[in-house]
Amino acid sequence: DRVMLEVERLADRLKGRLAVRRRRERRGQLDVRRTIRTAFRTGALPVRPVFRRRRRDRPKLVLLCDVSDSVRMAARFLLVFVHAVQEIFALTRSFVFVSDLGETTELFATHAPDRAIALAYGGSVISVASNSNYGAAFAQFVARHRDALDARTTVVVLGDGRNNYNEPNTQALREVKRRAGRLLWLNPEPPGAWGFGDSAMKLYEPLCDEAHSVHDLASLRIAVDRLVRR
């Protein structure tokens, strides 16, 4: 549909912009002192600039997506986007959850995004019939997949933080933050709704490096630009 085409166009623009930036980074930064020393030694005219090379390792990405009914459309946008830009990252792993958490990395590696998303929503990875339980999902991630996290890893949680009054388990999310390089949260609800009713966002937000409201293409564009910035 039109929205998904816009998401794919956004991914293409982002990849192009990053390609230009990385070409500049590979070239390096002008080293004035070495340039002058080289010119004096050789008497070379014109002066040949010497660049200081800077090695940058590609970041890793871990995506934790709530696929309950309340955030399903936003989760679909992000899953398609991440599939489209995975080459930006050295390693991308994706997980979906409602109450239980399951990995979808292999699902996206072997199927087109729409098919992979349909399978995930159809219960091929986890039961999608239960009520959201963020605390339980975070606990499962830390217990089973903490090895996915290191200083190069950006973790992105997509969800509304509505925990159905279950134990929020902020300690598990704090452990994710401690092990990862960055923790971002994308929430399809406006900030004014965070913390009301069964929303645990006011407990989760302080543990994140950044938390963004993502409710349309414009806000998605801002959020994914932050996602790939280092």
Coordinates of N, CA and C in Angstrom, one line a residue:
D1 N 0.8 -1.2 0.0 CA 0.0 0.0 0.0 C 0.9 1.3 0.0
R2 N 0.3 2.4 0.0 CA 1.0 3.7 -0.2 C 2.0 3.9 1.0
V3 N 1.5 3.6 2.2 CA 2.3 3.9 3.4 C 3.6 3.0 3.4
M4 N 3.4 1.7 3.0 CA 4.6 0.8 3.0 C 5.5 1.2 1.9
L5 N 5.0 1.8 0.7 CA 5.9 2.3 -0.3 C 6.7 3.5 0.2
E6 N 6.1 4.3 1.0 CA 6.8 5.5 1.6 C 7.8 5.0 2.6
V7 N 7.6 4.0 3.3 CA 8.6 3.4 4.3 C 9.8 2.9 3.5
E8 N 9.5 2.2 2.4 CA 10.6 1.7 1.5 C 11.4 2.9 0.9
R9 N 10.7 3.9 0.5 CA 11.4 5.1 -0.1 C 12.3 5.7 1.0
L10 N 11.8 5.8 2.2 CA 12.5 6.4 3.3 C 13.8 5.6 3.6
A11 N 13.7 4.2 3.5 CA 14.8 3.4 3.7 C 15.9 3.6 2.6
D12 N 15.4 3.8 1.4 CA 16.3 4.0 0.2 C 17.1 5.3 0.4
R13 N 16.4 6.4 0.8 CA 17.0 7.7 1.0 C 18.0 7.6 2.1
L14 N 17.7 6.9 3.2 CA 18.6 6.8 4.3 C 19.8 6.0 3.9
K15 N 19.7 4.9 3.2 CA 20.9 4.2 2.7 C 21.8 5.0 1.9
G16 N 21.2 5.8 1.0 CA 22.0 6.7 0.1 C 22.7 7.7 0.9
R17 N 22.1 8.3 1.9 CA 22.7 9.3 2.7 C 23.9 8.7 3.5
L18 N 23.7 7.5 4.1 CA 24.7 6.9 4.8 C 25.9 6.5 4.0
A19 N 25.6 6.1 2.7 CA 26.7 5.7 1.8 C 27.6 6.9 1.6
V20 N 27.1 8.1 1.4 CA 27.9 9.3 1.2 C 28.7 9.6 2.4
R21 N 28.0 9.5 3.6 CA 28.7 9.8 4.8 C 29.9 8.8 5.1
R22 N 29.7 7.6 4.8 CA 30.7 6.6 5.0 C 31.9 6.7 4.0
R23 N 31.6 7.1 2.8 CA 32.7 7.4 1.9 C 33.6 8.5 2.4
R24 N 33.0 9.5 3.0 CA 33.8 10.6 3.6 C 34.6 10.1 4.8
E25 N 33.9 9.2 5.6 CA 34.6 8.7 6.7 C 35.8 7.9 6.3
R26 N 35.7 7.1 5.3 CA 36.8 6.2 4.8 C 37.9 7.1 4.3
R27 N 37.6 8.2 3.7 CA 38.7 9.1 3.3 C 39.4 9.7 4.5
G28 N 38.7 10.0 5.6 CA 39.4 10.4 6.8 C 39.4 11.9 6.9
Q29 N 40.0 12.4 8.0 CA 40.1 13.8 8.3 C 41.5 14.4 8.0
L30 N 41.5 15.6 7.5 CA 42.8 16.1 7.1 C 43.8 16.2 8.3
D31 N 45.0 15.6 8.2 CA 46.0 15.7 9.2 C 47.0 16.8 8.8
V32 N 46.8 18.0 9.4 CA 47.5 19.2 9.0 C 49.0 19.0 9.3
R33 N 49.4 18.5 10.5 CA 50.8 18.4 10.8 C 51.5 17.4 9.9
R34 N 50.9 16.3 9.6 CA 51.6 15.3 8.7 C 51.7 15.8 7.3
T35 N 50.7 16.6 6.9 CA 50.7 17.2 5.6 C 51.9 18.1 5.4
I36 N 52.1 19.0 6.4 CA 53.2 20.0 6.4 C 54.5 19.3 6.5
R37 N 54.6 18.3 7.4 CA 55.9 17.5 7.5 C 56.3 16.8 6.1
T38 N 55.3 16.2 5.5 CA 55.5 15.6 4.2 C 56.0 16.6 3.2
A39 N 55.3 17.7 3.2 CA 55.7 18.7 2.2 C 57.1 19.2 2.4
F40 N 57.5 19.5 3.6 CA 58.9 19.9 3.9 C 59.9 18.9 3.5
R41 N 59.6 17.6 3.8 CA 60.6 16.5 3.4 C 60.8 16.4 1.9
T42 N 59.7 16.5 1.2 CA 59.8 16.2 -0.2 C 59.9 17.5 -1.1
G43 N 59.6 18.6 -0.5 CA 59.6 19.8 -1.3 C 58.5 19.8 -2.3
A44 N 57.5 19.0 -2.1 CA 56.5 18.8 -3.1 C 55.6 20.0 -3.2
L45 N 55.4 20.4 -4.4 CA 54.4 21.4 -4.8 C 53.6 20.9 -6.0
P46 N 52.3 20.9 -6.0 CA 51.5 21.4 -4.8 C 51.6 20.4 -3.7
V47 N 51.1 20.9 -2.5 CA 51.1 20.0 -1.3 C 50.1 18.9 -1.5
R48 N 50.6 17.7 -1.1 CA 49.6 16.5 -1.2 C 49.1 16.3 0.2
P49 N 47.8 16.5 0.4 CA 47.2 16.4 1.7 C 47.3 14.9 2.3
V50 N 47.5 14.8 3.6 CA 47.5 13.5 4.3 C 46.3 13.5 5.2
F51 N 45.6 12.4 5.1 CA 44.3 12.2 5.8 C 44.5 11.2 7.0
R52 N 43.9 11.5 8.1 CA 43.9 10.7 9.2 C 42.8 9.7 9.1
R53 N 43.1 8.4 9.0 CA 42.0 7.4 8.8 C 41.3 7.2 10.1
R54 N 40.0 7.0 10.1 CA 39.3 6.7 11.3 C 38.4 5.5 11.0
R55 N 38.7 4.4 11.8 CA 38.0 3.2 11.6 C 36.7 3.2 12.4
R56 N 35.6 2.9 11.8 CA 34.3 2.9 12.4 C 33.7 1.5 12.2
D57 N 33.5 0.8 13.2 CA 32.8 -0.5 13.1 C 31.3 -0.2 12.9
R58 N 30.7 -1.0 12.1 CA 29.2 -0.9 11.9 C 28.5 -1.3 13.2
P59 N 27.5 -0.6 13.5 CA 26.7 -0.9 14.7 C 25.9 -2.2 14.5
K60 N 25.5 -2.8 15.6 CA 24.6 -3.9 15.6 C 23.2 -3.4 16.1
L61 N 22.1 -4.1 15.6 CA 20.8 -3.7 16.0 C 20.0 -4.9 16.5
V62 N 19.3 -4.6 17.6 CA 18.4 -5.6 18.2 C 17.0 -4.9 18.3
L63 N 16.0 -5.5 17.7 CA 14.7 -4.9 17.7 C 13.7 -5.8 18.5
L64 N 13.0 -5.2 19.5 CA 12.0 -5.9 20.3 C 10.7 -5.2 19.9
C65 N 9.8 -6.0 19.3 CA 8.6 -5.4 18.7 C 7.4 -6.0 19.4
D66 N 6.6 -5.2 20.0 CA 5.2 -5.6 20.5 C 4.3 -5.8 19.3
V67 N 3.7 -7.0 19.2 CA 2.8 -7.2 18.0 C 1.4 -7.5 18.5
S68 N 1.1 -6.9 19.7 CA -0.3 -7.0 20.1 C -1.2 -6.1 19.2
D69 N -2.5 -6.2 19.3 CA -3.4 -5.5 18.4 C -3.2 -4.0 18.5
S70 N -2.9 -3.5 19.6 CA -2.9 -2.0 19.8 C -1.7 -1.3 19.0
V71 N -0.7 -2.1 18.7 CA 0.5 -1.5 18.1 C 0.9 -2.2 16.8
R72 N 0.0 -3.0 16.3 CA 0.4 -3.9 15.2 C 0.8 -3.1 13.9
M73 N 0.1 -2.1 13.6 CA 0.4 -1.3 12.4 C 1.7 -0.7 12.5
A74 N 2.0 0.0 13.6 CA 3.3 0.6 13.8 C 4.4 -0.4 13.8
A75 N 4.2 -1.6 14.4 CA 5.2 -2.7 14.4 C 5.5 -3.1 12.9
R76 N 4.5 -3.2 12.1 CA 4.6 -3.6 10.7 C 5.5 -2.6 10.0
F77 N 5.3 -1.3 10.2 CA 6.2 -0.3 9.5 C 7.6 -0.5 9.9
L78 N 7.9 -0.7 11.2 CA 9.3 -0.8 11.7 C 9.9 -2.1 11.2
L79 N 9.2 -3.2 11.2 CA 9.8 -4.4 10.8 C 10.1 -4.4 9.3
V80 N 9.3 -3.8 8.5 CA 9.6 -3.6 7.1 C 10.8 -2.7 6.9
F81 N 10.9 -1.6 7.6 CA 12.0 -0.7 7.5 C 13.3 -1.4 7.9
V82 N 13.3 -2.1 9.0 CA 14.5 -2.7 9.5 C 15.0 -3.7 8.5
H83 N 14.1 -4.5 7.9 CA 14.4 -5.5 6.9 C 15.1 -4.7 5.7
A84 N 14.6 -3.6 5.3 CA 15.1 -2.8 4.2 C 16.5 -2.2 4.4
V85 N 16.9 -2.0 5.6 CA 18.1 -1.3 5.9 C 19.1 -2.2 6.7
Q86 N 18.9 -3.5 6.7 CA 19.8 -4.3 7.5 C 21.2 -4.3 7.1
E87 N 21.5 -4.0 5.9 CA 22.9 -3.9 5.5 C 23.7 -2.8 6.1
I88 N 23.0 -1.8 6.7 CA 23.6 -0.7 7.4 C 24.3 -1.3 8.7
F89 N 23.7 -2.3 9.2 CA 24.2 -2.9 10.5 C 25.0 -4.1 10.3
A90 N 26.0 -4.3 11.1 CA 26.9 -5.5 11.0 C 26.0 -6.7 11.4
L91 N 25.1 -6.6 12.2 CA 24.2 -7.7 12.6 C 22.9 -7.2 13.1
T92 N 21.8 -7.8 12.6 CA 20.5 -7.4 13.0 C 19.7 -8.6 13.5
R93 N 19.2 -8.5 14.7 CA 18.3 -9.5 15.2 C 17.0 -8.9 15.6
S94 N 15.9 -9.6 15.3 CA 14.6 -9.1 15.6 C 13.8 -10.1 16.4
F95 N 13.0 -9.5 17.4 CA 12.2 -10.3 18.3 C 10.8 -9.7 18.3
V96 N 9.8 -10.5 18.5 CA 8.4 -10.0 18.7 C 7.9 -10.6 20.0
F97 N 7.0 -9.9 20.6 CA 6.4 -10.3 21.8 C 5.0 -9.8 22.0
V98 N 4.3 -10.5 22.8 CA 3.0 -10.0 23.4 C 3.2 -10.2 24.9
S99 N 3.1 -11.5 25.3 CA 3.5 -11.9 26.7 C 4.8 -12.7 26.6
D100 N 4.8 -13.7 25.8 CA 6.0 -14.4 25.5 C 6.8 -13.7 24.4
L101 N 8.1 -14.0 24.3 CA 9.0 -13.4 23.3 C 9.6 -14.4 22.4
G102 N 9.7 -14.2 21.1 CA 10.3 -15.1 20.2 C 11.1 -14.4 19.2
E103 N 12.1 -15.0 18.7 CA 13.0 -14.4 17.7 C 12.5 -14.6 16.3
T104 N 12.5 -13.5 15.5 CA 12.1 -13.6 14.1 C 13.2 -13.3 13.1
T105 N 14.4 -13.3 13.6 CA 15.6 -13.0 12.7 C 15.6 -14.0 11.5
E106 N 15.5 -15.3 11.8 CA 15.5 -16.3 10.7 C 14.3 -16.2 9.8
L107 N 13.1 -15.8 10.4 CA 11.9 -15.7 9.6 C 12.1 -14.6 8.5
F108 N 12.7 -13.5 8.9 CA 13.0 -12.4 7.9 C 14.1 -12.8 6.9
A109 N 15.0 -13.6 7.4 CA 16.1 -14.0 6.5 C 15.6 -15.0 5.4
T110 N 14.5 -15.7 5.6 CA 14.1 -16.7 4.6 C 12.8 -16.3 3.9
H111 N 12.1 -15.2 4.3 CA 10.8 -14.8 3.7 C 10.9 -13.3 3.4
A112 N 10.1 -12.9 2.4 CA 9.9 -11.5 2.1 C 9.2 -10.9 3.3
P113 N 9.4 -9.6 3.5 CA 8.9 -8.9 4.8 C 7.4 -9.2 5.0
D114 N 6.6 -9.0 4.0 CA 5.1 -9.1 4.2 C 4.8 -10.6 4.6
R115 N 5.4 -11.6 4.0 CA 5.2 -12.9 4.4 C 5.7 -13.2 5.8
A116 N 6.9 -12.7 6.1 CA 7.4 -12.9 7.5 C 6.5 -12.3 8.5
I117 N 6.0 -11.1 8.3 CA 5.2 -10.4 9.2 C 3.9 -11.2 9.4
A118 N 3.3 -11.7 8.3 CA 2.1 -12.4 8.3 C 2.3 -13.7 9.2
L119 N 3.4 -14.4 9.0 CA 3.7 -15.6 9.8 C 3.8 -15.2 11.3
A120 N 4.5 -14.1 11.6 CA 4.7 -13.7 13.0 C 3.4 -13.4 13.6
Y121 N 2.5 -12.6 12.9 CA 1.2 -12.3 13.4 C 0.3 -13.5 13.5
G122 N 0.6 -14.5 12.7 CA -0.3 -15.7 12.7 C 0.1 -16.7 13.8
G123 N 1.0 -16.4 14.6 CA 1.3 -17.3 15.7 C 2.4 -18.3 15.5
S124 N 3.2 -18.1 14.4 CA 4.2 -19.1 14.1 C 5.4 -19.0 15.0
V125 N 5.6 -17.8 15.7 CA 6.7 -17.6 16.6 C 6.3 -17.6 18.1
I126 N 5.2 -16.9 18.4 CA 4.7 -16.8 19.7 C 3.1 -16.8 19.6
S127 N 2.5 -17.0 20.7 CA 1.1 -16.8 20.8 C 0.7 -15.4 20.8
V128 N -0.1 -14.9 19.9 CA -0.5 -13.5 19.8 C -1.9 -13.3 20.5
A129 N -2.4 -14.3 21.1 CA -3.8 -14.2 21.7 C -3.8 -13.7 23.1
S130 N -2.6 -13.7 23.7 CA -2.5 -13.3 25.1 C -2.5 -11.7 25.3
N131 N -2.6 -11.3 26.5 CA -2.5 -9.8 26.8 C -1.0 -9.4 26.9
S132 N -0.7 -8.2 26.6 CA 0.6 -7.7 26.7 C 1.2 -7.8 28.1
N133 N 2.4 -8.2 28.1 CA 3.1 -8.3 29.4 C 4.6 -8.0 29.2
Y134 N 4.9 -6.7 29.2 CA 6.3 -6.2 28.9 C 7.3 -6.8 29.9
G135 N 6.9 -6.8 31.2 CA 7.8 -7.3 32.2 C 8.3 -8.8 31.9
A136 N 7.3 -9.6 31.5 CA 7.6 -11.0 31.2 C 8.5 -11.1 30.0
A137 N 8.2 -10.3 29.0 CA 9.0 -10.3 27.7 C 10.4 -9.9 27.9
F138 N 10.6 -8.8 28.7 CA 11.9 -8.3 29.0 C 12.7 -9.4 29.8
A139 N 12.1 -10.0 30.7 CA 12.7 -11.1 31.5 C 13.2 -12.2 30.6
Q140 N 12.4 -12.6 29.7 CA 12.7 -13.7 28.8 C 13.9 -13.3 27.9
F141 N 13.9 -12.0 27.4 CA 15.0 -11.6 26.6 C 16.3 -11.6 27.3
V142 N 16.3 -11.1 28.5 CA 17.6 -11.1 29.3 C 18.0 -12.5 29.6
A143 N 17.1 -13.4 30.0 CA 17.5 -14.8 30.3 C 18.0 -15.6 29.1
R144 N 17.5 -15.3 27.9 CA 17.8 -16.2 26.8 C 18.8 -15.5 25.8
H145 N 18.7 -14.2 25.7 CA 19.4 -13.5 24.6 C 20.4 -12.4 25.0
R146 N 20.8 -12.4 26.3 CA 21.7 -11.3 26.7 C 23.0 -11.3 26.0
D147 N 23.4 -12.4 25.4 CA 24.6 -12.5 24.6 C 24.5 -11.7 23.3
A148 N 23.3 -11.2 22.9 CA 23.2 -10.4 21.7 C 23.6 -9.0 22.0
L149 N 23.9 -8.6 23.2 CA 24.1 -7.2 23.5 C 25.6 -7.0 23.8
D150 N 26.1 -5.9 23.3 CA 27.5 -5.4 23.7 C 27.5 -3.9 23.4
A151 N 28.6 -3.2 23.5 CA 28.7 -1.8 23.4 C 28.4 -1.3 22.0
R152 N 28.4 -2.1 21.0 CA 28.1 -1.7 19.6 C 26.6 -1.9 19.3
T153 N 25.8 -2.4 20.2 CA 24.5 -2.7 20.0 C 23.5 -1.6 20.3
T154 N 22.7 -1.3 19.4 CA 21.5 -0.4 19.6 C 20.3 -1.3 19.7
V155 N 19.6 -1.1 20.9 CA 18.4 -1.9 21.1 C 17.2 -0.9 20.9
V156 N 16.2 -1.3 20.1 CA 15.0 -0.5 19.8 C 13.8 -1.3 20.3
V157 N 13.1 -0.7 21.2 CA 11.8 -1.3 21.6 C 10.7 -0.6 20.9
L158 N 9.8 -1.3 20.3 CA 8.6 -0.7 19.7 C 7.4 -1.2 20.4
G159 N 6.7 -0.3 21.1 CA 5.5 -0.7 21.8 C 4.9 0.5 22.6
D160 N 3.6 0.3 23.0 CA 3.0 1.4 23.7 C 3.2 1.4 25.2
G161 N 3.9 0.3 25.7 CA 4.2 0.2 27.1 C 3.0 -0.1 28.0
R162 N 1.9 -0.5 27.4 CA 0.7 -0.8 28.1 C 0.8 -2.3 28.6
N163 N 1.0 -2.4 29.9 CA 1.4 -3.7 30.5 C 0.3 -4.4 31.2
N164 N -0.9 -4.0 31.0 CA -2.1 -4.6 31.6 C -1.9 -4.8 33.1
Y165 N -1.3 -3.8 33.8 CA -1.1 -3.8 35.2 C -0.3 -4.9 35.7
N166 N 0.5 -5.6 34.9 CA 1.4 -6.6 35.3 C 2.7 -6.0 35.9
E167 N 3.5 -6.8 36.5 CA 4.8 -6.3 37.0 C 5.6 -5.8 35.9
P168 N 6.1 -4.5 35.9 CA 6.8 -3.9 34.8 C 8.2 -4.5 34.6
N169 N 8.8 -5.0 35.7 CA 10.1 -5.6 35.6 C 11.2 -4.6 35.0
T170 N 11.2 -3.4 35.6 CA 12.2 -2.4 35.2 C 13.6 -2.9 35.3
Q171 N 13.9 -3.8 36.2 CA 15.2 -4.3 36.4 C 15.7 -5.1 35.2
A172 N 14.8 -5.8 34.5 CA 15.2 -6.5 33.3 C 15.6 -5.5 32.2
L173 N 14.8 -4.4 32.1 CA 15.1 -3.4 31.0 C 16.4 -2.6 31.4
R174 N 16.6 -2.4 32.7 CA 17.9 -1.8 33.2 C 19.1 -2.6 32.8
E175 N 18.9 -4.0 32.9 CA 20.0 -4.9 32.5 C 20.3 -4.8 31.0
V176 N 19.2 -4.7 30.2 CA 19.4 -4.5 28.7 C 20.2 -3.2 28.5
K177 N 19.8 -2.1 29.2 CA 20.5 -0.8 29.0 C 22.0 -0.9 29.4
R178 N 22.2 -1.6 30.5 CA 23.6 -1.7 31.0 C 24.5 -2.5 30.0
R179 N 24.0 -3.5 29.3 CA 24.8 -4.3 28.4 C 24.9 -3.7 27.0
A180 N 23.9 -2.9 26.6 CA 23.9 -2.4 25.2 C 24.6 -1.0 25.1
G181 N 24.8 -0.6 23.9 CA 25.4 0.7 23.7 C 24.3 1.8 23.8
R182 N 23.2 1.5 23.2 CA 22.1 2.5 23.2 C 20.8 1.8 23.4
L183 N 19.8 2.4 24.0 CA 18.4 1.9 24.1 C 17.5 2.9 23.7
L184 N 16.7 2.7 22.6 CA 15.7 3.6 22.1 C 14.3 3.0 22.2
W185 N 13.4 3.8 22.5 CA 12.0 3.3 22.6 C 11.1 4.1 21.6
L186 N 10.4 3.4 20.7 CA 9.5 4.1 19.8 C 8.0 3.7 20.2
N187 N 7.3 4.7 20.5 CA 5.9 4.5 21.1 C 4.9 5.1 20.1
P188 N 3.9 4.3 19.6 CA 2.9 4.9 18.7 C 1.9 5.8 19.4
E189 N 1.9 5.9 20.7 CA 1.0 6.8 21.4 C 1.7 8.2 21.6
P190 N 0.9 9.3 21.7 CA 1.4 10.6 22.0 C 2.0 10.6 23.4
P191 N 3.0 11.4 23.7 CA 3.6 11.5 25.0 C 2.5 11.8 26.1
G192 N 1.5 12.5 25.8 CA 0.5 12.9 26.8 C -0.2 11.7 27.3
A193 N -0.2 10.5 26.6 CA -0.9 9.3 27.0 C 0.0 8.4 27.8
W194 N 1.3 8.7 27.8 CA 2.3 7.8 28.5 C 2.1 7.9 30.1
G195 N 1.9 6.8 30.7 CA 1.8 6.7 32.1 C 0.3 6.7 32.6
F196 N -0.6 6.8 31.7 CA -2.0 6.8 32.1 C -2.6 5.4 31.9
G197 N -3.5 5.1 32.8 CA -4.2 3.8 32.7 C -3.1 2.7 33.0
D198 N -3.1 1.7 32.1 CA -2.1 0.6 32.4 C -0.8 0.8 31.7
S199 N -0.5 2.0 31.3 CA 0.8 2.4 30.6 C 1.9 2.5 31.7
A200 N 3.0 1.7 31.4 CA 4.2 1.7 32.3 C 5.3 2.6 31.7
M201 N 4.9 3.4 30.7 CA 6.0 4.2 30.0 C 6.7 5.2 30.9
K202 N 6.1 5.7 31.9 CA 6.8 6.6 32.8 C 7.8 5.9 33.7
L203 N 7.7 4.6 33.8 CA 8.7 3.8 34.5 C 9.8 3.4 33.5
Y204 N 9.5 3.1 32.2 CA 10.5 2.7 31.3 C 11.3 3.8 30.7
E205 N 10.6 5.0 30.5 CA 11.2 6.1 29.7 C 12.6 6.5 30.4
P206 N 12.7 6.6 31.7 CA 14.0 7.1 32.2 C 15.1 6.1 32.0
L207 N 14.8 4.9 31.7 CA 15.9 3.9 31.5 C 16.4 3.9 30.0
C208 N 15.7 4.7 29.2 CA 16.1 4.7 27.7 C 17.0 5.9 27.5
D209 N 17.9 5.8 26.5 CA 18.6 6.9 26.0 C 17.7 7.9 25.3
E210 N 16.7 7.4 24.6 CA 15.8 8.3 23.9 C 14.5 7.5 23.8
A211 N 13.4 8.3 23.9 CA 12.0 7.7 23.7 C 11.3 8.7 22.7
H212 N 10.7 8.1 21.7 CA 10.0 9.0 20.7 C 8.6 8.5 20.4
S213 N 7.7 9.4 20.2 CA 6.4 9.1 19.8 C 6.4 8.9 18.2
V214 N 6.0 7.8 17.8 CA 6.0 7.5 16.3 C 4.6 7.1 15.9
H215 N 3.9 8.0 15.3 CA 2.5 7.8 15.0 C 2.2 8.1 13.5
D216 N 3.2 8.6 12.7 CA 2.9 8.8 11.3 C 4.3 8.8 10.6
L217 N 4.3 9.0 9.3 CA 5.6 8.9 8.5 C 6.6 9.9 8.9
A218 N 6.1 11.1 9.2 CA 7.0 12.2 9.6 C 7.7 11.9 10.9
S219 N 7.0 11.4 11.9 CA 7.7 11.0 13.2 C 8.5 9.8 13.0
L220 N 8.1 8.8 12.1 CA 9.0 7.7 11.8 C 10.3 8.1 11.2
R221 N 10.2 9.1 10.3 CA 11.4 9.6 9.6 C 12.4 10.1 10.7
I222 N 11.9 10.9 11.6 CA 12.8 11.4 12.6 C 13.4 10.3 13.5
A223 N 12.6 9.4 13.9 CA 13.0 8.3 14.7 C 14.1 7.4 14.1
V224 N 13.9 7.1 12.8 CA 14.9 6.2 12.2 C 16.1 6.9 11.9
D225 N 16.1 8.2 11.7 CA 17.3 9.0 11.5 C 18.1 8.9 12.8
R226 N 17.5 9.0 13.9 CA 18.1 8.8 15.2 C 18.7 7.4 15.4
L227 N 18.0 6.5 14.9 CA 18.3 5.1 15.0 C 19.7 4.8 14.4
V228 N 20.0 5.3 13.3 CA 21.3 5.0 12.6 C 22.4 6.0 12.9
R229 N 22.1 7.0 13.7 CA 23.1 8.0 14.1 C 24.0 7.5 15.2
R230 N 25.3 7.7 15.1 CA 26.2 7.2 16.1 C 27.0 8.4 16.6

